[in-house]
Tab-separated table of C-alpha atoms in Angstrom:
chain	number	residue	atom	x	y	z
A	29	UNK	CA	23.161	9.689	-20.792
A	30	UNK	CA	23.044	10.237	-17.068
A	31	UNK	CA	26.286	8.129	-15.775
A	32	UNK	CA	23.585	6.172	-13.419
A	33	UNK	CA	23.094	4.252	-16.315
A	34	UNK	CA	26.296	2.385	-16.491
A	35	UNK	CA	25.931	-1.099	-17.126
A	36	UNK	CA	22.221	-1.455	-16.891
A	37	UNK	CA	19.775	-2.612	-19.376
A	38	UNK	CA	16.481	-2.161	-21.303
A	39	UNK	CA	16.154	-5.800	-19.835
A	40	UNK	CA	17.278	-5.617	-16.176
A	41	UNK	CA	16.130	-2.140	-15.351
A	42	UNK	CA	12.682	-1.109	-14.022
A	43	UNK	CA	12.245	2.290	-16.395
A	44	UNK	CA	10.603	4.857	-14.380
A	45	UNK	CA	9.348	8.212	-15.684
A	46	UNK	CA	8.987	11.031	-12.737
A	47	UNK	CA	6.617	14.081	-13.704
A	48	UNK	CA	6.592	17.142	-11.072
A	49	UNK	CA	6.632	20.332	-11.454
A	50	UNK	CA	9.662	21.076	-8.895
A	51	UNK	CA	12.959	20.968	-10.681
A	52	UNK	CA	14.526	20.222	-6.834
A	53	UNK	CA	11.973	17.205	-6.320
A	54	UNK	CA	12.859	15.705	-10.275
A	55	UNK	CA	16.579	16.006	-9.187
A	56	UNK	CA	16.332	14.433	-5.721
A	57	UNK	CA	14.033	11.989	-7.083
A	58	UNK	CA	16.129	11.340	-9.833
A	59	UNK	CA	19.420	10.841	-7.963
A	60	UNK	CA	17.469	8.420	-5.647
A	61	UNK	CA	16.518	5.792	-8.285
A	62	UNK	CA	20.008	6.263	-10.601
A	63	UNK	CA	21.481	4.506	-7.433
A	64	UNK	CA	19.206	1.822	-7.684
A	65	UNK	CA	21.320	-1.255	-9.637
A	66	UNK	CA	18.025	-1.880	-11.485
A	67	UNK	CA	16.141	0.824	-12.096
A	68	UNK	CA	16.762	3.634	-14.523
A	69	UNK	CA	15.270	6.933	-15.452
A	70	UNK	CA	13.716	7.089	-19.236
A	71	UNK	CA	12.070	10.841	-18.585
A	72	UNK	CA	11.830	13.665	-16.131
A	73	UNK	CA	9.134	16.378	-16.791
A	74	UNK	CA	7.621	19.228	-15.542
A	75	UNK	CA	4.065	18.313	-16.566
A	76	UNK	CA	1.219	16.145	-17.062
A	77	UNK	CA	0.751	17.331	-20.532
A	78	UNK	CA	4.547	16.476	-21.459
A	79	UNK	CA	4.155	13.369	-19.794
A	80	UNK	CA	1.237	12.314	-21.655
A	81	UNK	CA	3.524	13.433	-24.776
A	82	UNK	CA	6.354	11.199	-24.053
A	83	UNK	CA	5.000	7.936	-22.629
A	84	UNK	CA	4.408	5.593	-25.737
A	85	UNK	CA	8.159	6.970	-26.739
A	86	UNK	CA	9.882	6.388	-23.907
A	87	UNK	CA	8.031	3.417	-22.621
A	88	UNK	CA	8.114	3.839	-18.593
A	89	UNK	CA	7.462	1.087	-16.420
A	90	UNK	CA	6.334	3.003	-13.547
A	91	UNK	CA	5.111	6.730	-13.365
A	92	UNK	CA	5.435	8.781	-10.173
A	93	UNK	CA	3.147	11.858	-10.684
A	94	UNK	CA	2.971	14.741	-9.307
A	95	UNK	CA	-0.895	15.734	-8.370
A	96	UNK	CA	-0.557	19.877	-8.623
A	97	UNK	CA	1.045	21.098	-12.201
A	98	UNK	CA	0.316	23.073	-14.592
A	99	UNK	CA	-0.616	22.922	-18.079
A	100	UNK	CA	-2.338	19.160	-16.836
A	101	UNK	CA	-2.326	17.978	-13.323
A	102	UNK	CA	-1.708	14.532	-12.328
A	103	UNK	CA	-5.299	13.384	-11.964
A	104	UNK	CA	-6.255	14.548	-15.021
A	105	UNK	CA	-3.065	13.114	-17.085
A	106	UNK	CA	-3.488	9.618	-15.008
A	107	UNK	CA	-6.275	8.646	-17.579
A	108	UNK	CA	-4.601	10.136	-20.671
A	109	UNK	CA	-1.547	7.874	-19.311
A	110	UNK	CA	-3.327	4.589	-18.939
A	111	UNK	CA	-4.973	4.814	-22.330
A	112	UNK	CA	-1.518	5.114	-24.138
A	113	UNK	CA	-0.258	2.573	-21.893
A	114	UNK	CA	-2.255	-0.117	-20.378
A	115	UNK	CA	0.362	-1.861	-18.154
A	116	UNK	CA	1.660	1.485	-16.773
A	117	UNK	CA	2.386	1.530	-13.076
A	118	UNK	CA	1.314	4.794	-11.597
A	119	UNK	CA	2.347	6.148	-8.338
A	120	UNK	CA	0.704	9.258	-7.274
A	121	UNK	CA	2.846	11.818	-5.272
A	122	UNK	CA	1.919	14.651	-2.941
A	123	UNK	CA	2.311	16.382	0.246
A	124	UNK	CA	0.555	15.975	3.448
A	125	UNK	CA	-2.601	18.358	2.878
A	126	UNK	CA	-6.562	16.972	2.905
A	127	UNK	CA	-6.801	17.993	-0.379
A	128	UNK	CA	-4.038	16.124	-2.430
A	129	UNK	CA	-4.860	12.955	-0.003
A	130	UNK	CA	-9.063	13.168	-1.090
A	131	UNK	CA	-7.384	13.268	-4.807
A	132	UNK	CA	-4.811	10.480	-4.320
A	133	UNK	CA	-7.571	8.531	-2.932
A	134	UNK	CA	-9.538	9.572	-5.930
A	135	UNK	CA	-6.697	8.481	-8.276
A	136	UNK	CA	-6.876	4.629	-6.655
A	137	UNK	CA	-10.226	4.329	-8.560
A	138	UNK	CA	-9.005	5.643	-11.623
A	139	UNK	CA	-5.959	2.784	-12.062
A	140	UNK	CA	-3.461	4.186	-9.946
A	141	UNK	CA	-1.272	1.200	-8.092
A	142	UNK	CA	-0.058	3.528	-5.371
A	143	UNK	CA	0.487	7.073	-3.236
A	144	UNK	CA	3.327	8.262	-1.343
A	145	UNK	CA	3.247	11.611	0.582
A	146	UNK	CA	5.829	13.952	-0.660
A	147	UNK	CA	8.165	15.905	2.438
A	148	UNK	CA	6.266	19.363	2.837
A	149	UNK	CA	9.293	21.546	2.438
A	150	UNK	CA	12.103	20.955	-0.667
A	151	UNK	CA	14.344	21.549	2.195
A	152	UNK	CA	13.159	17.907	4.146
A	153	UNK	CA	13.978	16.106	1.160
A	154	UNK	CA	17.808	15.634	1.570
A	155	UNK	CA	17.011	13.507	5.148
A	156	UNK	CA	14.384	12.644	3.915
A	157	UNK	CA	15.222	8.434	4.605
A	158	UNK	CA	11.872	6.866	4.937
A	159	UNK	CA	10.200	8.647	1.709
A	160	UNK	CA	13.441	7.517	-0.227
A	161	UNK	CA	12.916	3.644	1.564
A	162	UNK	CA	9.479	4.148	0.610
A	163	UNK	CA	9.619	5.323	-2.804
A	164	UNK	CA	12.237	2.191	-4.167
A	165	UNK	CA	10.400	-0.667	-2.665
A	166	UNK	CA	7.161	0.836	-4.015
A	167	UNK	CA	9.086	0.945	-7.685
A	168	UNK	CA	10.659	-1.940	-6.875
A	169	UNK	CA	7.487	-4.176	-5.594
A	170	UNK	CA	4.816	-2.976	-7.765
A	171	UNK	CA	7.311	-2.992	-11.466
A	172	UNK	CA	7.451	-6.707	-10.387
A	173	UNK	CA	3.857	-7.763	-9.599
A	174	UNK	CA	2.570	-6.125	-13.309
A	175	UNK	CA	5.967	-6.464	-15.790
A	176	UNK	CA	7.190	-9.814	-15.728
A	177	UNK	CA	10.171	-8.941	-18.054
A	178	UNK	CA	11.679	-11.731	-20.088
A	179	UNK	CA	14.588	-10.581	-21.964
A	180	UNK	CA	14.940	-11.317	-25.609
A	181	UNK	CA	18.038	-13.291	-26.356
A	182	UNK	CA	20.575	-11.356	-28.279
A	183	UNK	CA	18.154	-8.550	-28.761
A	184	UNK	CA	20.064	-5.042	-28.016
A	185	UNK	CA	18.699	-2.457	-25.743
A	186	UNK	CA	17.313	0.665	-26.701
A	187	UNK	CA	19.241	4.080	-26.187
A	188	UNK	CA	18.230	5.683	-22.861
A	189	UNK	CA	17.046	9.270	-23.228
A	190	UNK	CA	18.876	11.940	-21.723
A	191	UNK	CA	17.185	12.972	-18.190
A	192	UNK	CA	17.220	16.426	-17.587
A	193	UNK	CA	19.271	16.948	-13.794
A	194	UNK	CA	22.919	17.773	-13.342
A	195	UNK	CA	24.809	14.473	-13.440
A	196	UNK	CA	25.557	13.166	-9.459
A	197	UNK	CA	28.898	11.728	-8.190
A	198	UNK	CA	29.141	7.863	-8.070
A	199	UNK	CA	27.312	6.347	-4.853
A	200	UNK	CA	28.475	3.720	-3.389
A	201	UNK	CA	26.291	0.268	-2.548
A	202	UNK	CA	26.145	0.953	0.750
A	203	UNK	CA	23.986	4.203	-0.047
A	204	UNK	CA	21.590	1.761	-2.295
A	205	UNK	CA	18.273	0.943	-0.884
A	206	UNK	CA	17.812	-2.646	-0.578
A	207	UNK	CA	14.490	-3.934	-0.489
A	208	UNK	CA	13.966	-7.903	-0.347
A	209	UNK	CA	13.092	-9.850	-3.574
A	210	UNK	CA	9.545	-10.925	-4.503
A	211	UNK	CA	9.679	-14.983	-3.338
A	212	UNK	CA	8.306	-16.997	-5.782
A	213	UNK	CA	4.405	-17.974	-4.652
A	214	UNK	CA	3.052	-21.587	-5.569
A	215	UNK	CA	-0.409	-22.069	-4.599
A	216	UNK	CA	-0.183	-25.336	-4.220
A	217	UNK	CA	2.202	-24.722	-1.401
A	218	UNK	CA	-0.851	-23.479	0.573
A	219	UNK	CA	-1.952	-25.589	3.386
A	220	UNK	CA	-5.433	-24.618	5.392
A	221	UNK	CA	-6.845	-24.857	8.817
A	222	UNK	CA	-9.971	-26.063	9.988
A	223	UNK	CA	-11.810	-22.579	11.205
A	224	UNK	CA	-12.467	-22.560	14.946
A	225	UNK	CA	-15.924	-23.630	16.521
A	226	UNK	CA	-16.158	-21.035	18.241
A	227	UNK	CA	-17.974	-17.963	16.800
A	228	UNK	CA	-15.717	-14.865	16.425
A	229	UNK	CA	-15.950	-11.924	18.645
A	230	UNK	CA	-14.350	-9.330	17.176
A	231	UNK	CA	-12.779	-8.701	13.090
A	232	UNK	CA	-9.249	-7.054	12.880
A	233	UNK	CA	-8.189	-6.221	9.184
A	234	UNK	CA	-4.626	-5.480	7.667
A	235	UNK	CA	-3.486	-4.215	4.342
A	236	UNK	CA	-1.418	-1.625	2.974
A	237	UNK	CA	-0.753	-1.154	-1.039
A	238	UNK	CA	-4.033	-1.510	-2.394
A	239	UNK	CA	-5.677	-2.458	0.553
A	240	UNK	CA	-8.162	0.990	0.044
A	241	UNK	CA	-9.852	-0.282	-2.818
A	242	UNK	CA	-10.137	-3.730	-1.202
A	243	UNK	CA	-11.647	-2.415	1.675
A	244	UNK	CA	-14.233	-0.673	0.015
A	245	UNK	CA	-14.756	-3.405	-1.662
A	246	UNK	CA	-15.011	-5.850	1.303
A	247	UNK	CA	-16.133	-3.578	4.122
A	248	UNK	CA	-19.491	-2.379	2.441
A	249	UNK	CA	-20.524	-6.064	2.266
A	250	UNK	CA	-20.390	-6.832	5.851
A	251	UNK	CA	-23.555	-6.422	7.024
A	252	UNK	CA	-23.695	-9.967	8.855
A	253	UNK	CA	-19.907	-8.917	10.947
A	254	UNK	CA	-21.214	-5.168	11.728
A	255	UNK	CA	-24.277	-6.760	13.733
A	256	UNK	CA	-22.478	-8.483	16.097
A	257	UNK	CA	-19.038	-7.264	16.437
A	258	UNK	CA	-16.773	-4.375	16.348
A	259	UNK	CA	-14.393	-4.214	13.305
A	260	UNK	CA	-10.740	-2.577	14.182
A	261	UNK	CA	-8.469	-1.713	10.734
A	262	UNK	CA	-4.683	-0.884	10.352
A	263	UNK	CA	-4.453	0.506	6.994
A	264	UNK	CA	-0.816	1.653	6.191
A	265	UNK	CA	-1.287	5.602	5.211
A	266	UNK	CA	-0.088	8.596	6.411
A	267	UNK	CA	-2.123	10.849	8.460
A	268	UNK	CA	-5.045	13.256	7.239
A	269	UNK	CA	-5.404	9.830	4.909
A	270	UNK	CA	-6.448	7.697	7.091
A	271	UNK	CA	-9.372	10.154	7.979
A	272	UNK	CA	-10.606	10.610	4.750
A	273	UNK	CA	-10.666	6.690	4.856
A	274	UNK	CA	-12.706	6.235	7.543
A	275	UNK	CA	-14.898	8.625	6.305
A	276	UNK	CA	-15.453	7.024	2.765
A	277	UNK	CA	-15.684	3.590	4.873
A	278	UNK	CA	-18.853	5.483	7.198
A	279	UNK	CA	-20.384	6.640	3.511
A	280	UNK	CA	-20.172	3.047	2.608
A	281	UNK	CA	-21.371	1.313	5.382
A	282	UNK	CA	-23.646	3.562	6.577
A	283	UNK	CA	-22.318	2.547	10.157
A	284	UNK	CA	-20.189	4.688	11.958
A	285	UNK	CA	-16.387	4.364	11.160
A	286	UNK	CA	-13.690	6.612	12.372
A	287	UNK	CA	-10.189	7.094	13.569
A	288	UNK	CA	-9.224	4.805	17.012
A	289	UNK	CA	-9.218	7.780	19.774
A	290	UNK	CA	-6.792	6.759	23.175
A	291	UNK	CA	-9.361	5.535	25.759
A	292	UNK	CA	-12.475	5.003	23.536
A	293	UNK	CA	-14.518	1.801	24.469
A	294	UNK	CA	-14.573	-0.698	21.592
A	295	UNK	CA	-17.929	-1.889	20.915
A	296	UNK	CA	-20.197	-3.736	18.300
A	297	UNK	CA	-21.325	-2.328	15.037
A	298	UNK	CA	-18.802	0.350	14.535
A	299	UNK	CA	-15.310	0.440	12.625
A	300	UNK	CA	-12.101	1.814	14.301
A	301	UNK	CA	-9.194	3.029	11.752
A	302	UNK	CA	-6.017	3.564	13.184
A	303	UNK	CA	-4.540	6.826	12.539
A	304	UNK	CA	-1.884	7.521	10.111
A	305	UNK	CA	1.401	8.383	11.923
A	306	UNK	CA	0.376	6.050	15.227
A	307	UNK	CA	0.347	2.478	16.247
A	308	UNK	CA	-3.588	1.853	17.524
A	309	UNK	CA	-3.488	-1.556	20.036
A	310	UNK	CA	-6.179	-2.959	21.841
A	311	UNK	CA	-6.261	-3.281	25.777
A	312	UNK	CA	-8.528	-4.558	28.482
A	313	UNK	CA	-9.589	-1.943	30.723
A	314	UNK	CA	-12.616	-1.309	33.394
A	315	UNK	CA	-14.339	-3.851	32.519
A	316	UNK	CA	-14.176	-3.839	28.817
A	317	UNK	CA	-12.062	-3.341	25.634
A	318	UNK	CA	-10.667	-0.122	24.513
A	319	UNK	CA	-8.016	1.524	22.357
A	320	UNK	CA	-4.889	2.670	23.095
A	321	UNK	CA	-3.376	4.955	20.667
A	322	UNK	CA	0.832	5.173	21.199
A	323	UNK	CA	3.917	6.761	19.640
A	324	UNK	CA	5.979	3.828	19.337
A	325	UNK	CA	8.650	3.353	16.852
A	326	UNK	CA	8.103	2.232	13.650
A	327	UNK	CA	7.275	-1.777	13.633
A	328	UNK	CA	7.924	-3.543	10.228
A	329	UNK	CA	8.795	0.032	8.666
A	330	UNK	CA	5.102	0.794	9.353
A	331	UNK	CA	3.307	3.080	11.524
A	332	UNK	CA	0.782	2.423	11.962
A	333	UNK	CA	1.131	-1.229	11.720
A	334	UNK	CA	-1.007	-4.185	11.679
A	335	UNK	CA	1.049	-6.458	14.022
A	336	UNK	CA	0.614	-4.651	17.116
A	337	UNK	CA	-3.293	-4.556	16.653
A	338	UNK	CA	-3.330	-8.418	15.670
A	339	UNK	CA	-1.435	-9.468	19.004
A	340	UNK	CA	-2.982	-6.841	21.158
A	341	UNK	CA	-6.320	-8.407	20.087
A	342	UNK	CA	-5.184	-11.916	20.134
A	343	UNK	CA	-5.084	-11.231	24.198
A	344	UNK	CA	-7.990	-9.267	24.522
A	345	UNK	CA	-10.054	-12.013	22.882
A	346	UNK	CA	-8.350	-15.338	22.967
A	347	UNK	CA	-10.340	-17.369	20.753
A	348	UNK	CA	-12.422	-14.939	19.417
A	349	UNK	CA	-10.795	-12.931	17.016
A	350	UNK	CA	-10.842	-13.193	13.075
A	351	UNK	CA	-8.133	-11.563	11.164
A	352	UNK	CA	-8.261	-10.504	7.897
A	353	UNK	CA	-5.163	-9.996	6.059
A	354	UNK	CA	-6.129	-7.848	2.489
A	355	UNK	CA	-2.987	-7.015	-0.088
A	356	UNK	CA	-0.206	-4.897	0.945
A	357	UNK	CA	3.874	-5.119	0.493
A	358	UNK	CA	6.151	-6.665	2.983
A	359	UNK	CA	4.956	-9.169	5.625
A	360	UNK	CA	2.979	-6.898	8.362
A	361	UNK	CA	0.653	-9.111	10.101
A	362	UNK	CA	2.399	-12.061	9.937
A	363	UNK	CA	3.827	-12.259	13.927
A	364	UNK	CA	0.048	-10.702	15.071
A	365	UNK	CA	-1.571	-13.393	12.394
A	366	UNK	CA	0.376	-16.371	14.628
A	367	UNK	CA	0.076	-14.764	17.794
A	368	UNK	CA	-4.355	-14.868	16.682
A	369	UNK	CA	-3.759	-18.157	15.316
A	370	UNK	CA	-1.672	-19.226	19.007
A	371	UNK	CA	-5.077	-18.132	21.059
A	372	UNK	CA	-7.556	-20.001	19.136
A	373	UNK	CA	-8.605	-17.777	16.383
A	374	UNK	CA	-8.273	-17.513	12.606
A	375	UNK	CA	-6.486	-15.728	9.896
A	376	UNK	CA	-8.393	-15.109	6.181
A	377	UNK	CA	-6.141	-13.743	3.423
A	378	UNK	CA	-6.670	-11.982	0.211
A	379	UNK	CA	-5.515	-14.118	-2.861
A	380	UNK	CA	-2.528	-13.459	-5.417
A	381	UNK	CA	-4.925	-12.723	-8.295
A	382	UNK	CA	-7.204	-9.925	-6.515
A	383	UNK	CA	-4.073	-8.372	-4.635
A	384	UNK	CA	-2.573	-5.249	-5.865
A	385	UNK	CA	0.635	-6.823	-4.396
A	386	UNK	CA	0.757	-10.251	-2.443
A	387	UNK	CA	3.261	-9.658	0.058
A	388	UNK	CA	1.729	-9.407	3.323
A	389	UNK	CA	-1.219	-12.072	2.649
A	390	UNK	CA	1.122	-13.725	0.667
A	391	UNK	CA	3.191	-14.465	3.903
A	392	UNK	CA	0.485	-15.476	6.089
A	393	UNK	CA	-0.749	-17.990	3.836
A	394	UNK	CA	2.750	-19.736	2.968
A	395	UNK	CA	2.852	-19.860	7.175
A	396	UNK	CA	0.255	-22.242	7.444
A	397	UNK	CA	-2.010	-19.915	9.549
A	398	UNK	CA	-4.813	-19.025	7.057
A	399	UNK	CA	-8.459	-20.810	7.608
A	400	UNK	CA	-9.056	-19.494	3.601
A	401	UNK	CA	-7.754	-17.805	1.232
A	402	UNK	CA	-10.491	-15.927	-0.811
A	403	UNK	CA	-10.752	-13.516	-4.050
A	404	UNK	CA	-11.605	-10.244	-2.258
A	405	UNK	CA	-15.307	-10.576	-3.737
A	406	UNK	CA	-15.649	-13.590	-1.692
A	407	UNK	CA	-14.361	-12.623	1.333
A	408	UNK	CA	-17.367	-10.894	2.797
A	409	UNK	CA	-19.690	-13.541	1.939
A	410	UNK	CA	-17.783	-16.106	3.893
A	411	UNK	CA	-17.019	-13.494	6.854
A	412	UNK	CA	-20.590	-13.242	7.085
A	413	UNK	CA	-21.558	-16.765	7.041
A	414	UNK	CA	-19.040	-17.234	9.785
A	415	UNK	CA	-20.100	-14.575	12.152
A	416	UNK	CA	-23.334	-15.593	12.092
A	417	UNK	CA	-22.696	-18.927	13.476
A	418	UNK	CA	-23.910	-20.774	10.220
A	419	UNK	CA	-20.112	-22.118	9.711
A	420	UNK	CA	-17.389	-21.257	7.240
């Protein structure tokens, strides 16, 4: 037993599985989540085909995989996976190439919750702070939205299985990434207001974990927003990602969609993405809109993020713009969704039942700034209707 596990368990601890190939990435992975107060580590392999082996025995919570192995790479185990266990959490790992990110994107439609690029080199991992913030709050946030645990009283927990790195000093709590709890949501909670009269001018879109499939799902649908206005998205991914995304977005529309480029006029009937690794804002220049495309520090942990589009839009258009807040962790978009709501527009959020997890629309809706709050497979029928003019 690794000594992480002292005084955890079966109950109280998120059980994660890690699969890579990389005996340095299981051990720094490893170490990472042992700190962790509730999480513990049931299995670390080497393979998909292990993994596949070991899952209805050990009986993870959440997966992170590895995409290139051998014997059975991560894409191909991920349905082998989710066949011997429904429930499982899967969180696809790789590095920064086009490749691995066209086959975590891939992964998304094949039940995957989640990605999260890997450090390029072994050697980045030790300083490695914002994949290691990254990695817990994506355990941590996505074991929570799909295993609501209730422990059985008086019931015993299992033994933990052995994991397979050299056994790590004690770390202290200080060392211990905290991520915020999951605040209980109550629908009823949820108050509405009236939409605007005032047709919008321009659709700005947030969402992070999940928020791919939800924009395919949404964005391909839009037919009544793309003639009339321009749509600008801050989708929380990494660069070379985001590419791909606006790619798959062009493929769906059949309207041009691509990343935000510094300077670039913003104009009706196409789809700006901002790129992975930048903030993308709006500002008024010559005459018109355009984008601006800046290095700023991280805002919310995110970069890019969705606040500084939401306000920078808010005062390009007062009045006229229409957010759209689709699932995501944390509460990005909330300042920018007030700062819309300030100027005279309106904020739409994703529900809790459609959301991968409900933590950014979540938080605009419990702030009293949301005009609806929609299944996604509704949202583009009512974004329509109110673009048009016909009324919400």
């Amino acid at each position: 037993m690794n000594p992480g596990a002292a005084g955890k368990t079966a109950a109280q601890s998120i059980r994660v599985m890690i699969v890579d190939d990389a005996v340095v990435v299981r051990g720094v992975l490893g170490r990472w989540i042992e700190a962790e107060p509730d999480m513990q580590i049931v299995a670390s392999l080497r393979n998909g085909r292990e993994a596949v082996d070991h899952v209805e025995r050990v009986r993870p919570d959440v997966v992170v995989l590895d995409i290139d192995m051998p014997e059975l790479d991560g894409l191909h185990a991920l349905p082998l996976l989710l066949a011997r266990k429904r429930d499982l959490v899967v969180i696809m790992a790789s590095t920064l190439t086009r490749r691995n990110a066209e086959i975590s994107l891939r992964a998304l439609t094949l039940g995957a919750k989640d990605y999260i690029a890997k450090p390029n080199a072994y050697g980045d991992f030790a300083g490695a702070d914002e994949f290691h913030r990254q990695l817990i709050e994506k355990i941590r946030q996505l074991s929570a939205r799909f295993h609501r645990r209730v422990p059985a009283v008086g019931a015993a927990p299992p033994p933990k299985p052995p994991a397979v790195w050299p056994a790590k000093p004690a770390e202290t709590a200080a060392a211990r990434i905290e991520t915020p709890p999951l605040a209980p949501h109550h629908p009823d909670d949820i108050v509405l207001r009236a939409f605007p009269a005032c047709v919008p001018k321009v659709l700005v879109i947030g969402a992070s974990t999940g928020g791919p499939q939800a924009l395919m799902s949404v964005i391909g649908k839009l037919n009544g927003v793309f003639d009339r206005v321009p749509i600008l998205i801050t989708q929380h991914m990494p660069p070379t990602f985001t590419a791909i995304i606006a790619e798959h977005l062009t493929q769906a529309t059949g309207r041009k969609a691509r990343e935000g480029r510094d300077g670039e006029p913003v104009t009706g009937g196409h789809v700006y993405v901002a790129p992975g690794g930048k903030h993308m804002r709006v500002v008024h220049r010559d005459g018109g809109p355009v984008i601006e495309i800046n290095d700023q520090p991280p805002v919310n942990f995110c970069k890019p993020a969705v606040d500084p589009l939401f306000e920078s839009a808010a005062r390009v258009w007062p009045q006229g713009v229409c957010a759209l807040v689709l699932t995501g962790m944390g509460s990005d978009g909330l300042r920018g969704g007030r700062a819309i709501v300030a100027a005279g527009g309106s904020v739409v959020a994703q529900d809790e039942a459609t959301s991968v997890v409900w933590g950014m629309p979540g938080q605009v809706a419990h702030a009293g700034i949301c005009s609806a709050v929609l299944p996604v497979h509704e949202i583009a029928p009512r974004l329509n209707r109110l673009f048009s003019g016909e009324g919400a």
